[in-house]
Coordinates of C-alpha atoms and ligand atoms in Angstrom, one line a residue:
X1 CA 0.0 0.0 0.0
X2 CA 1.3 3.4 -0.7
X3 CA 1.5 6.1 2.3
X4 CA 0.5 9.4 2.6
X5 CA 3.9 11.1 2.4
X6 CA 5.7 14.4 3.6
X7 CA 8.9 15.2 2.2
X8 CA 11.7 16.7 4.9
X9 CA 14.4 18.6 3.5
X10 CA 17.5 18.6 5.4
X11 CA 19.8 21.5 5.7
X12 CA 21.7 20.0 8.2
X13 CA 19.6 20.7 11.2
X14 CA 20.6 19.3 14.3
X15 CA 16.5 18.2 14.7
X16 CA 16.0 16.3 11.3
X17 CA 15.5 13.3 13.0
X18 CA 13.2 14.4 15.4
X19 CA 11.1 16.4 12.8
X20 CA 10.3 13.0 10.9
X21 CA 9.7 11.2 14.0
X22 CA 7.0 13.9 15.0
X23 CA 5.7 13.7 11.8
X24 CA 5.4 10.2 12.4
X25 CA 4.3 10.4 15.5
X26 CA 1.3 12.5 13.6
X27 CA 0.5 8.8 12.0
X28 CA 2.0 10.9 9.0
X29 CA 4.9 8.5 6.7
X30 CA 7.6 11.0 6.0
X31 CA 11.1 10.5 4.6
X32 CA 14.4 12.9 5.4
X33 CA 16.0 13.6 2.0
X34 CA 19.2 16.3 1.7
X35 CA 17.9 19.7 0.5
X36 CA 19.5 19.3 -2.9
X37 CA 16.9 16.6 -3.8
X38 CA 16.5 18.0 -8.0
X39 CA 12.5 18.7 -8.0
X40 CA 11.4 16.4 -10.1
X41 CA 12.6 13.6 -7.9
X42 CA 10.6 15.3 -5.0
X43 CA 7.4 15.7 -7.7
X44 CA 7.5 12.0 -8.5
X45 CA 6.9 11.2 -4.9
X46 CA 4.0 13.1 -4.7
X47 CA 4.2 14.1 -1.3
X48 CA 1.2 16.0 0.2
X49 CA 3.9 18.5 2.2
X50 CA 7.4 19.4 2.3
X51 CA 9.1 20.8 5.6
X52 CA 12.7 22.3 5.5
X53 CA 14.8 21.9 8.5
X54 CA 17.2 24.2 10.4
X55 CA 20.8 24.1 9.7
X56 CA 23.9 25.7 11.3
X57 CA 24.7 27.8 8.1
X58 CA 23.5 32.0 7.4
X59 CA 21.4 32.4 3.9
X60 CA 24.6 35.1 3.4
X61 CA 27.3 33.0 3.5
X62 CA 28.7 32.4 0.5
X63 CA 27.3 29.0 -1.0
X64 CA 25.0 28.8 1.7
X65 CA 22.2 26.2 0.9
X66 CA 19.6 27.2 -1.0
X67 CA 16.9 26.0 -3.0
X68 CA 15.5 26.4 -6.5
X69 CA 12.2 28.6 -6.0
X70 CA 10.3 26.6 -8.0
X71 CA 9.5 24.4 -5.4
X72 CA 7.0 27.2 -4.0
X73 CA 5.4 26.7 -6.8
X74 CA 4.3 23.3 -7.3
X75 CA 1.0 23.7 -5.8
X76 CA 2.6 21.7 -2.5
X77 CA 2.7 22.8 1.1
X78 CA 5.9 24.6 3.1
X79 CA 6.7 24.4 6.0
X80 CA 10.2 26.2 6.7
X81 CA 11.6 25.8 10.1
X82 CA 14.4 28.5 11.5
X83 CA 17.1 27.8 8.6
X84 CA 14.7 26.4 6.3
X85 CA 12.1 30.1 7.1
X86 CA 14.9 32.5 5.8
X87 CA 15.7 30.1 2.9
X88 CA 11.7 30.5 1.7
X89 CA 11.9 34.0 2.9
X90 CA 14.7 34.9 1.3
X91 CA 14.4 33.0 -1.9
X92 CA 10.4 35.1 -2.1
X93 CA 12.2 38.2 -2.5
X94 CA 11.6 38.9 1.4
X95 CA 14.5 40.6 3.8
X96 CA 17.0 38.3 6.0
X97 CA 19.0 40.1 8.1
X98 CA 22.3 39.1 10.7
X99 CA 21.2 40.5 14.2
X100 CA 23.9 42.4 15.4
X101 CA 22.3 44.0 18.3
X102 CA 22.1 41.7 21.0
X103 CA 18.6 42.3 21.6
X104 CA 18.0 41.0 18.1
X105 CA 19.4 37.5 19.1
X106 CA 17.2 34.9 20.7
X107 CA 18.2 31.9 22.7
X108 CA 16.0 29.8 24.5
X109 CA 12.7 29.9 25.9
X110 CA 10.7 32.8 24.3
X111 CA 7.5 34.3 25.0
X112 CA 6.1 33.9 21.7
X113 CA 2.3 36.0 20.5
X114 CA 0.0 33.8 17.8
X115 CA -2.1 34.7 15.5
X116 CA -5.8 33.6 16.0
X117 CA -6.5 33.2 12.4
X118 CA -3.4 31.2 11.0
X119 CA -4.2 27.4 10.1
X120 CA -1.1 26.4 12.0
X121 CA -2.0 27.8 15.6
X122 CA -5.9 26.7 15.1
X123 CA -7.1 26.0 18.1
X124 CA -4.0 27.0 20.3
X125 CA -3.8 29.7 22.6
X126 CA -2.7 33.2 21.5
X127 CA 0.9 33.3 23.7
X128 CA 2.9 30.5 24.4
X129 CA 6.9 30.0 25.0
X130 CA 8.8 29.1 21.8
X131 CA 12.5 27.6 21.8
X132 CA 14.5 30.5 19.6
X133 CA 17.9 29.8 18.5
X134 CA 18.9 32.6 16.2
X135 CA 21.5 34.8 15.1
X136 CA 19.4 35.6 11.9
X137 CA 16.0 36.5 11.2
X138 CA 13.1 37.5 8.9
X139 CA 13.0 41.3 8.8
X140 CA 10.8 41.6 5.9
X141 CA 8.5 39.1 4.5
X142 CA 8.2 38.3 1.1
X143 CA 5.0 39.9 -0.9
X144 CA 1.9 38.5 -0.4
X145 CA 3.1 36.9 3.4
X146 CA 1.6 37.9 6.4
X147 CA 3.1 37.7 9.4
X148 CA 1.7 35.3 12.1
X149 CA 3.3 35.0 15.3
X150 CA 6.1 37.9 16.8
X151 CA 8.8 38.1 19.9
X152 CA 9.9 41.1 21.4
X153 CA 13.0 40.5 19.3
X154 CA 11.5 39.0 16.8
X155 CA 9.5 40.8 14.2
X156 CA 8.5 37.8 12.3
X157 CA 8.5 34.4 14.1
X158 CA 6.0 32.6 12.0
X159 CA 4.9 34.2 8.3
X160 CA 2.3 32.8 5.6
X161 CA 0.8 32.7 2.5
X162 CA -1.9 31.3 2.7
X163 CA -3.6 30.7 -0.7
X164 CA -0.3 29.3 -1.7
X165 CA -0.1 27.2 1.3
X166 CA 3.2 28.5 2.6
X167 CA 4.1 28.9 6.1
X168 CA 7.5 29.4 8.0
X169 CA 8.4 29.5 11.5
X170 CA 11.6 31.2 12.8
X171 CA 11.8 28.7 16.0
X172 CA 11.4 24.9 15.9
X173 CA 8.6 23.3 16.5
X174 CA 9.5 19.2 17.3
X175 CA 11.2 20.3 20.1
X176 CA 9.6 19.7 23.7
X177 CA 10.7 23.0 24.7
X178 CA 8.1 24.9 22.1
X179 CA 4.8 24.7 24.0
X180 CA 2.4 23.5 21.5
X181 CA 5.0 22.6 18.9
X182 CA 3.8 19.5 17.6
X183 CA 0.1 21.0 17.9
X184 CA 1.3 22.9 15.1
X185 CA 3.1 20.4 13.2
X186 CA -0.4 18.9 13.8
X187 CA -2.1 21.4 12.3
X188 CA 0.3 21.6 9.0
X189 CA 0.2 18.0 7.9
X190 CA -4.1 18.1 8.8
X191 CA -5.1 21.4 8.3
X192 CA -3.0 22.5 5.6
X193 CA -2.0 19.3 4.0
X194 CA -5.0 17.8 4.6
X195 CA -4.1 14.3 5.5
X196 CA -5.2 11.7 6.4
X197 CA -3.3 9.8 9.1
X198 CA -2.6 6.6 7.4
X199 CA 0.6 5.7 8.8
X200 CA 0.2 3.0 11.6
X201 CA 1.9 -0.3 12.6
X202 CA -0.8 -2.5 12.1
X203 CA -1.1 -1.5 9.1
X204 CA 2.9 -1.3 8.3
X205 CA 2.8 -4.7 10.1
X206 CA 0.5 -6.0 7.6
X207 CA 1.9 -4.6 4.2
X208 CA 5.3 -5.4 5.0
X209 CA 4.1 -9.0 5.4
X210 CA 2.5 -9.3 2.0
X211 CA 5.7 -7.3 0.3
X212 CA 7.8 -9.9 1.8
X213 CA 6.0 -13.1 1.1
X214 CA 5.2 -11.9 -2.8
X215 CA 9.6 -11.1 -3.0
X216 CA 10.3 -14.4 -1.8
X217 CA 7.9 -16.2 -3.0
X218 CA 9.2 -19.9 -2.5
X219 CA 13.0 -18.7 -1.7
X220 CA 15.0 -19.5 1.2
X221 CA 16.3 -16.4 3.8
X222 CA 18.8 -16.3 6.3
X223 CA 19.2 -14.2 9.2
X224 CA 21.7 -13.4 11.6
X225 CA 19.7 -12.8 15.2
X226 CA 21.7 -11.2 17.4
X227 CA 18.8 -11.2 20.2
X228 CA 18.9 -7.2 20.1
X229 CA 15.6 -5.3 19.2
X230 CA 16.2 -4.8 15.5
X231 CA 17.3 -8.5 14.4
X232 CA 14.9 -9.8 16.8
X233 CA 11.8 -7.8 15.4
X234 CA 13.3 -9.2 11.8
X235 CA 12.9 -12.6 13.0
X236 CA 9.5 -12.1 14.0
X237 CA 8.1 -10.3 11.0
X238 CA 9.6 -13.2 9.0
X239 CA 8.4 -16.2 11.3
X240 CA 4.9 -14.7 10.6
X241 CA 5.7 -13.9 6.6
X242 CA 7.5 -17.0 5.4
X243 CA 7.7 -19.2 8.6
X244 CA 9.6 -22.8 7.8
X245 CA 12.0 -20.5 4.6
X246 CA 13.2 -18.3 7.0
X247 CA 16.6 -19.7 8.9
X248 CA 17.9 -18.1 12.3
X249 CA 21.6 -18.0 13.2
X250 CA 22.0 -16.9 16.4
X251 CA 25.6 -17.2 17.3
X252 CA 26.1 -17.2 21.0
X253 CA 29.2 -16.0 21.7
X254 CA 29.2 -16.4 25.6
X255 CA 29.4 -12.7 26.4
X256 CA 25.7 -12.2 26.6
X257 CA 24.1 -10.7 29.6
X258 CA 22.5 -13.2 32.1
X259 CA 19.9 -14.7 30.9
X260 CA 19.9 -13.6 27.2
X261 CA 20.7 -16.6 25.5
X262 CA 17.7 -18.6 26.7
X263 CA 15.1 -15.9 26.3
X264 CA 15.7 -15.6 22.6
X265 CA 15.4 -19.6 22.7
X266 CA 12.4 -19.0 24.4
X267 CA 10.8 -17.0 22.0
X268 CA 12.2 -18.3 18.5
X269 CA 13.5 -21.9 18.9
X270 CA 10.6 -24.6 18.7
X271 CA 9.5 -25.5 15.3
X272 CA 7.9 -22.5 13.0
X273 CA 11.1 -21.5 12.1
X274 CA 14.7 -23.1 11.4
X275 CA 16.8 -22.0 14.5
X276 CA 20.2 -22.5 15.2
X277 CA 21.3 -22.0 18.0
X278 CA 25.6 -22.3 18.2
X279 CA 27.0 -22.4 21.6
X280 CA 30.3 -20.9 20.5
X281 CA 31.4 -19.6 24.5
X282 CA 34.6 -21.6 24.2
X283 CA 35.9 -20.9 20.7
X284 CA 35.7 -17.0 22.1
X285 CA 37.2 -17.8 25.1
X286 CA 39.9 -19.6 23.9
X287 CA 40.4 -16.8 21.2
X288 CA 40.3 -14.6 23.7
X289 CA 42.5 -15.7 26.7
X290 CA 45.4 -13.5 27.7
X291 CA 44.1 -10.7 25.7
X292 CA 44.1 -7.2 27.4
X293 CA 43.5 -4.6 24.8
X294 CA 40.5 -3.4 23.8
X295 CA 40.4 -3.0 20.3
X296 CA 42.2 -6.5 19.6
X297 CA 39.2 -7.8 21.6
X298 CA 37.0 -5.8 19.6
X299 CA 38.5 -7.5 16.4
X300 CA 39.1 -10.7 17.5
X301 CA 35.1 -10.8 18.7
X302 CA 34.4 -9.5 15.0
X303 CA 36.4 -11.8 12.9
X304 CA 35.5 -15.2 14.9
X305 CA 32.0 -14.2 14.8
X306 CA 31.9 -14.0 11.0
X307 CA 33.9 -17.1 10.7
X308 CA 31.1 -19.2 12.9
X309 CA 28.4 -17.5 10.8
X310 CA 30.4 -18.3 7.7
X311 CA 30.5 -21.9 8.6
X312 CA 27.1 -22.4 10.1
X313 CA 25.5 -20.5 6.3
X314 CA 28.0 -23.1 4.5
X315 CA 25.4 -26.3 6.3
X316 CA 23.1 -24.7 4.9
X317 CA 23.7 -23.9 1.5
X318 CA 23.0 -21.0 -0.9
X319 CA 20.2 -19.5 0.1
X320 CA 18.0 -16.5 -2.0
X321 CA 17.5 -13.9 0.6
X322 CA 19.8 -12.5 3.3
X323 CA 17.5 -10.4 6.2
X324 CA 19.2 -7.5 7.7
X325 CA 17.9 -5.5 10.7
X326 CA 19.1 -2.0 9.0
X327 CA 16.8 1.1 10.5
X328 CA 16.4 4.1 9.2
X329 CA 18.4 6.2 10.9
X330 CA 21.2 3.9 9.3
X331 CA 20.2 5.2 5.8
X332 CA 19.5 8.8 6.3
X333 CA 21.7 11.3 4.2
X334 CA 22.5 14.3 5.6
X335 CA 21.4 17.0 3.8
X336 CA 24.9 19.1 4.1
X337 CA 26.6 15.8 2.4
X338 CA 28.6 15.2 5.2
X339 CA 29.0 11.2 5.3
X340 CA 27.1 9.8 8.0
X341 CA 28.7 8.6 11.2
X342 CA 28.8 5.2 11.3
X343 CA 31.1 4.0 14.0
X344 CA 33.5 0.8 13.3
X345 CA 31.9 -1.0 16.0
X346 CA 31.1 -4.6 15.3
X347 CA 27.5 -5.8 14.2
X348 CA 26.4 -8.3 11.1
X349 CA 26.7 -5.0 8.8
X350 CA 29.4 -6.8 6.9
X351 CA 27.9 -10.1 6.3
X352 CA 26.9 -9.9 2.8
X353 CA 30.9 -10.6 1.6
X354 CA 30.7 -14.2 2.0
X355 CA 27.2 -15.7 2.4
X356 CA 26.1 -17.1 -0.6
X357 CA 23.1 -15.2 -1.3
X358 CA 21.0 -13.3 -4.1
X359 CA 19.4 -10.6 -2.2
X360 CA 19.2 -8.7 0.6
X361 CA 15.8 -7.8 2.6
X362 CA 15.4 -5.5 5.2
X363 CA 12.0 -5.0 6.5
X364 CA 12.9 -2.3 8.9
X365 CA 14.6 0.4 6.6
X366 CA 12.2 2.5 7.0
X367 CA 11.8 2.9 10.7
X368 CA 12.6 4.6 13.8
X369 CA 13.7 2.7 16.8
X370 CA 10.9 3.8 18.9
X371 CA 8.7 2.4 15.8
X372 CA 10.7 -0.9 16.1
X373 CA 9.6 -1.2 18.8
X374 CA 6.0 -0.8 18.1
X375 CA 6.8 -3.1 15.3
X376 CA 7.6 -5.5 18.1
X377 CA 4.6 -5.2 19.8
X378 CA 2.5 -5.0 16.8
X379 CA 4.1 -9.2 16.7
X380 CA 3.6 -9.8 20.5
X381 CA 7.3 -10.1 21.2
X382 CA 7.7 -10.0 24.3
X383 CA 8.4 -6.7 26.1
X384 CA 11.7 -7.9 27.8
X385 CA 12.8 -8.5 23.9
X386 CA 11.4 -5.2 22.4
X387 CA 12.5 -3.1 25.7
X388 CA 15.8 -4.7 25.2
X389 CA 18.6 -1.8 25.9
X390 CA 20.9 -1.4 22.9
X391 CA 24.1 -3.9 23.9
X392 CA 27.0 -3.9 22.0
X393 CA 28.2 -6.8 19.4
X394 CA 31.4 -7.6 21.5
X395 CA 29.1 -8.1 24.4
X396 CA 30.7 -8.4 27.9
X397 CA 33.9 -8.6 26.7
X398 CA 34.1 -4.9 26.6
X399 CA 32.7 -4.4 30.1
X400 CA 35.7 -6.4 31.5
X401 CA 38.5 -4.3 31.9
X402 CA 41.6 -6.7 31.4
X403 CA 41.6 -10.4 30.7
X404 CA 38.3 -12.4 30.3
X405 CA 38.0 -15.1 32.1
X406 CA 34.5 -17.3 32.4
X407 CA 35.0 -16.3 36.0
X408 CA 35.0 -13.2 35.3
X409 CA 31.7 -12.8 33.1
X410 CA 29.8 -15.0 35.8
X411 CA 30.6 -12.6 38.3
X412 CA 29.8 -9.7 36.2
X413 CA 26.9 -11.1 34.5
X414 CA 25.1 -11.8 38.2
X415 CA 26.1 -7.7 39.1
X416 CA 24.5 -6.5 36.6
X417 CA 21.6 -8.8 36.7
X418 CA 21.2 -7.0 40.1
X419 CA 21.5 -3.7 39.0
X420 CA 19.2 -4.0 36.1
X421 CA 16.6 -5.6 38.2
X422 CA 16.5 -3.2 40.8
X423 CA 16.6 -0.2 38.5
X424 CA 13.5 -2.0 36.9
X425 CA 11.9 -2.4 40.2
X426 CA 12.3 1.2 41.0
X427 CA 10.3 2.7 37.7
X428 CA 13.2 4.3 36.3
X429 CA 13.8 1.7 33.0
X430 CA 12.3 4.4 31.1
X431 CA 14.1 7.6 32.1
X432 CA 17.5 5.8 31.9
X433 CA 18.5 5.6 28.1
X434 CA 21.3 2.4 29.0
X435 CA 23.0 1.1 31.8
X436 CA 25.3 -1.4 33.0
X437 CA 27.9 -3.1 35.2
X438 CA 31.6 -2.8 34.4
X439 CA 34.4 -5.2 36.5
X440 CA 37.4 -3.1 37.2
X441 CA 41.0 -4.9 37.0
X442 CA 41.1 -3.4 40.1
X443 CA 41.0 -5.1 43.3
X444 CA 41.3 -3.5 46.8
X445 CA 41.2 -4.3 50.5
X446 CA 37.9 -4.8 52.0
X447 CA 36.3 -6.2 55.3
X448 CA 33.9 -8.6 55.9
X449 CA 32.7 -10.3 58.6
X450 CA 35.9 -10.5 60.5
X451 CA 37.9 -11.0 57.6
X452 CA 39.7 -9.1 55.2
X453 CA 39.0 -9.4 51.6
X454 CA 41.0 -8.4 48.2
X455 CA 38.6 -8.3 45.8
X456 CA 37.6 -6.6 42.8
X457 CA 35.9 -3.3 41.9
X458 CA 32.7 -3.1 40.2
X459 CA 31.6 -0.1 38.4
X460 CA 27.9 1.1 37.3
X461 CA 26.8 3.3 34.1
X462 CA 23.9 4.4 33.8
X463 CA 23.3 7.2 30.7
X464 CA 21.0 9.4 29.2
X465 CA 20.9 10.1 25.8
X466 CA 18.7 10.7 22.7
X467 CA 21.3 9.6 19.8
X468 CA 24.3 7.9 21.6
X469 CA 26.8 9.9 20.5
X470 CA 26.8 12.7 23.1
X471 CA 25.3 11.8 26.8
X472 CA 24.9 12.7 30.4
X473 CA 25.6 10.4 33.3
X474 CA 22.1 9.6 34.8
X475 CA 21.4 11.0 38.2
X476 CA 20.5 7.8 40.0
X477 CA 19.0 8.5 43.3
X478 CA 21.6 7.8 46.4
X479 CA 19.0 5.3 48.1
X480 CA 18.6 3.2 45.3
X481 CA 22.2 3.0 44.2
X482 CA 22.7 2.4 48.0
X483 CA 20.1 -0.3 47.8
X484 CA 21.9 -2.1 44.6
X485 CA 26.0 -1.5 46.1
X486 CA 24.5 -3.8 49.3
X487 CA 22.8 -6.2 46.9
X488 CA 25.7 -6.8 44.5
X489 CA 28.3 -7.0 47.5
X490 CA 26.2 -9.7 49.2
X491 CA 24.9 -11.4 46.6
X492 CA 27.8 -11.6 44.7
X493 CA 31.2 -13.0 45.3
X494 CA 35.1 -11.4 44.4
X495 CA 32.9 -8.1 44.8
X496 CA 33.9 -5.7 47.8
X497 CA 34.1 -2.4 46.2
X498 CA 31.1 -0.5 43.9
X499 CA 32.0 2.8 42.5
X500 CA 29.2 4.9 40.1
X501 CA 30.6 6.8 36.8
X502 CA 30.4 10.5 36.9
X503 CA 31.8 11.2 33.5
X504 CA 29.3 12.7 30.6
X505 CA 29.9 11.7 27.0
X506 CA 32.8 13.7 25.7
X507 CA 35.0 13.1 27.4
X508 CA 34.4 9.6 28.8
X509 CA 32.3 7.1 26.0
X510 CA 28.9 5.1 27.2
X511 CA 30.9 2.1 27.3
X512 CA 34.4 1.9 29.2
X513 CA 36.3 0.1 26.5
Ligands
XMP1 P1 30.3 4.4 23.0 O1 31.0 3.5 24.0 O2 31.0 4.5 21.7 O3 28.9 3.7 22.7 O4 29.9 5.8 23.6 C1 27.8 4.3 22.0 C2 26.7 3.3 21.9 O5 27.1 2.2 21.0 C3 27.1 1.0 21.7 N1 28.3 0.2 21.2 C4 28.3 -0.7 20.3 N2 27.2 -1.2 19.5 N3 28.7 -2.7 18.4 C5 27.5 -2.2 18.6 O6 26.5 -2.7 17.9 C6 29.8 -2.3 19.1 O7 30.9 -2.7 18.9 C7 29.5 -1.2 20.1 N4 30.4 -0.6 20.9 C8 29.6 0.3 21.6 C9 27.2 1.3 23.1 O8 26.6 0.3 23.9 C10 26.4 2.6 23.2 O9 25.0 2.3 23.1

């Protein structure tokens, strides 16, 4: 089935993301494309809206991006957002100008006056607080504008056309900060784009389903299940598609969390699909042993992971499809052609070199993690599977600082068992983006009972984040990190020192190799 769709054109906003997201949130499909897109690319999709994004550049500087102003003329909805308001004010012939003064700059939270009779602020009250980050603005609109909305600063904060269905606002509107933001995102895509709100799971659930069983057909796929969220919601989508063609390898490495390997048994081993399941803990170990360095573990993990994989697809044979979990975030191009960041960090990415295989399918390409997750539920996985906190491929072994030892990931595996549970038990799952156990090569003197111990040093992460690459160190309350430090030195043995990491990312990373 085809989607409603809104076009967002990204001019290298740091919100891209999270304006697509909102728009999908809005039960509104909507794809992030760079803003030099050529038109008739953008025409052929027929979207019902387009939305430019910020970006970090002024319309002045010399080739800053721009737009060809045709595409205020195809008879489809703008919306510009901060950068993206001066490039359609701008390119209409209106007036962009650098605030020099001071007072002409805005940052942060903003009383902000509405216009009653604007689409975008229907139903909305006429002041609110709007998040401004600007060193530009609109002085002038272009002819035939009107402005809408005005700061103290801020002569034109919002500006439309209305007949042409053009509308611009100087501050941006996904963020939680701009009170009644996605009201008025809201009000774009329904009141001015008319949709229709035909983007759900159930029903991306479903059409995904048929798509997939009319491109196999009879073929044979193979997947890689890593038992994270994305590979996981793969396998599930594919057990319901094609059952009995679909083959899992899940490769268990050994430096899984406690637990892990026998829930994803739990949920796919058992008949409608081909599972296999290869206990690989002492090919890793033994690869492993005496190795210190993080990045040869790293490696070593990688390489010995592919070679299992390699040999497990060989018993198999050449099969026609090759699933990948690949989300959308993965394929997003940013719209200032900067290559995206992908990190070297080791995941299946790089299985296609050597499985025998014609195609590849990935069922999740289009999607957001939160909507993987929906996804997920949309195929009653169960929520300790769709929940399931990112986890890196190398597993453990990069929460051991020093040597691994099967010693050693018992004794970390049952701390952090601890400290996820009673973080779970206390509500805050939700508010803590990931968080974990590390064992220290460190040990230190201790008491306990009458006896003196040397033992080692556990630390805990905990982080919040909203795209991994930059976070803060969650502030977990004292009592309950006093509650899990008694715990985990009880409960657990070699253990007689907890320490909680205070470091945000930069400088320190999320994980501690
Ligand atoms: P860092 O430690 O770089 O981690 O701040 C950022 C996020 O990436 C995860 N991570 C990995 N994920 N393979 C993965 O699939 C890896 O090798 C890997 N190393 C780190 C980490 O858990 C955090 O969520």
């Amino acid at each position: 089935m085809k989607h409603e769709l809104v076009v967002v054109l990204d001019f290298g906003g740091q919100y891209n993301q999270l304006i697509a997201r909102r728009v999908r949130e809005c039960n509104v499909y909507c794809e992030v494309h760079p803003y030099t897109m050529p038109l008739a690319e953008i025409q052929a999709k027929a979207p019902i809206g387009i939305i430019f994004t910020g970006g970090p550049n002024s319309v002045y500087e010399e080739n800053a991006p721009s737009i060809e102003k045709e595409i205020f003329s195809l008879g489809i909805p703008v919306l510009g957002i901060c950068y993206g308001a001066q490039v359609m004010a701008q390119s209409l012939g209106g007036v962009v100008r650098t605030a020099d003064a001071a007072a002409a700059r805005e940052y942060g939270k903003t009383p902000t006056q509405y216009s009653q009779n604007s689409k975008l602020f229907a139903g909305l009250p006429e002041t609110g607080v709007s998040w401004m980050s600007h060193g530009d603005y609109i002085e002038t609109p272009p002819d035939g504008f009107r402005v809408t909305a005005k700061t103290i600063a801020c002569p034109v904060a919002a500006m439309e056309h209305a007949e042409k269905r053009l509308y611009a606002l100087q501050y941006p509107p996904e963020v939680n900060h701009t009170e009644h933001g996605i009201s008025m995102l809201r009000n774009f895509l329904y009141q001015v784009c008319s949709a229709k709100g035909d983007w759900t799971m159930g029903d991306y659930c479903r059409d995904t389903i048929q798509a997939v069983r009319e491109k196999v057909g009879s073929g044979k796929v193979l997947l890689a299940l890593s038992g994270g969220v994305d590979s996981s919601v793969v396998a599930a989508l594919l057990k319901r598609a094609i059952g009995k063609q679909l083959t899992c390898i899940f490769v268990d490495h050994g430096l899984m969390r406690k637990d892990e390997g026998a829930e994803v048994d739990a949920v796919f081993a058992g008949g409608e699909i081909h599972f296999v399941h290869v206990d690989a803990e002492a090919r890793f170990l033994q690869k492993l042993a005496g190795v210190t360095d993080p990045e040869r573990k790293r490696k070593i993990i990688g390489e010995e992971f592919i070679r299992v994989f390699e040999e497990e697809a060989k018993k198999i044979g050449a099969v026609d499809f090759l699933a990948q979990g690949t989300i959308y975030p993965d394929v997003i191009e940013s719209g200032l052609g900067a290559a995206a960041v992908i990190k070297s960090h080791h995941n299946v990415g790089g299985l296609p070199d050597f499985v025998d295989f014609k195609e590849i399918i990935e069922p999740l390409r289009l999607l957001f993690k939160d909507e993987v997750r929906q996804l997920g539920r949309e195929l009653e996985l169960p929520e300790y599977l769709v929940m399931r906190q990112p986890f890196p491929g190398p597993g453990l072994a990069i929460r051991i600082i020093g040597e691994i030892t099967k010693e050693k990931l018992d004794i970390l595996r049952d701390a952090d068992a601890i400290f996820r549970e009673e973080i779970a038990n206390e509500g805050l799952s939700s508010s803590i983006s990931q968080y974990f156990a590390v064992l220290t090569d460190m040990r230190s003197v201790g008491v306990m009972g009458d006896g003196r111990t040397y033992d080692y040093t556990l630390a805990l992460r905990g982080v919040t984040t909203t795209d991994f690459m930059t976070a803060d160190w969650a502030r977990i309350p004292y009592d309950v990190l006093d509650k899990i430090s008694v715990r985990i030195v009880n409960e657990v043995r070699c253990i007689n020192r907890i320490v909680y990491d205070i470091t945000s990312k930069p400088p320190a990373t999320i994980e501690w190799e």
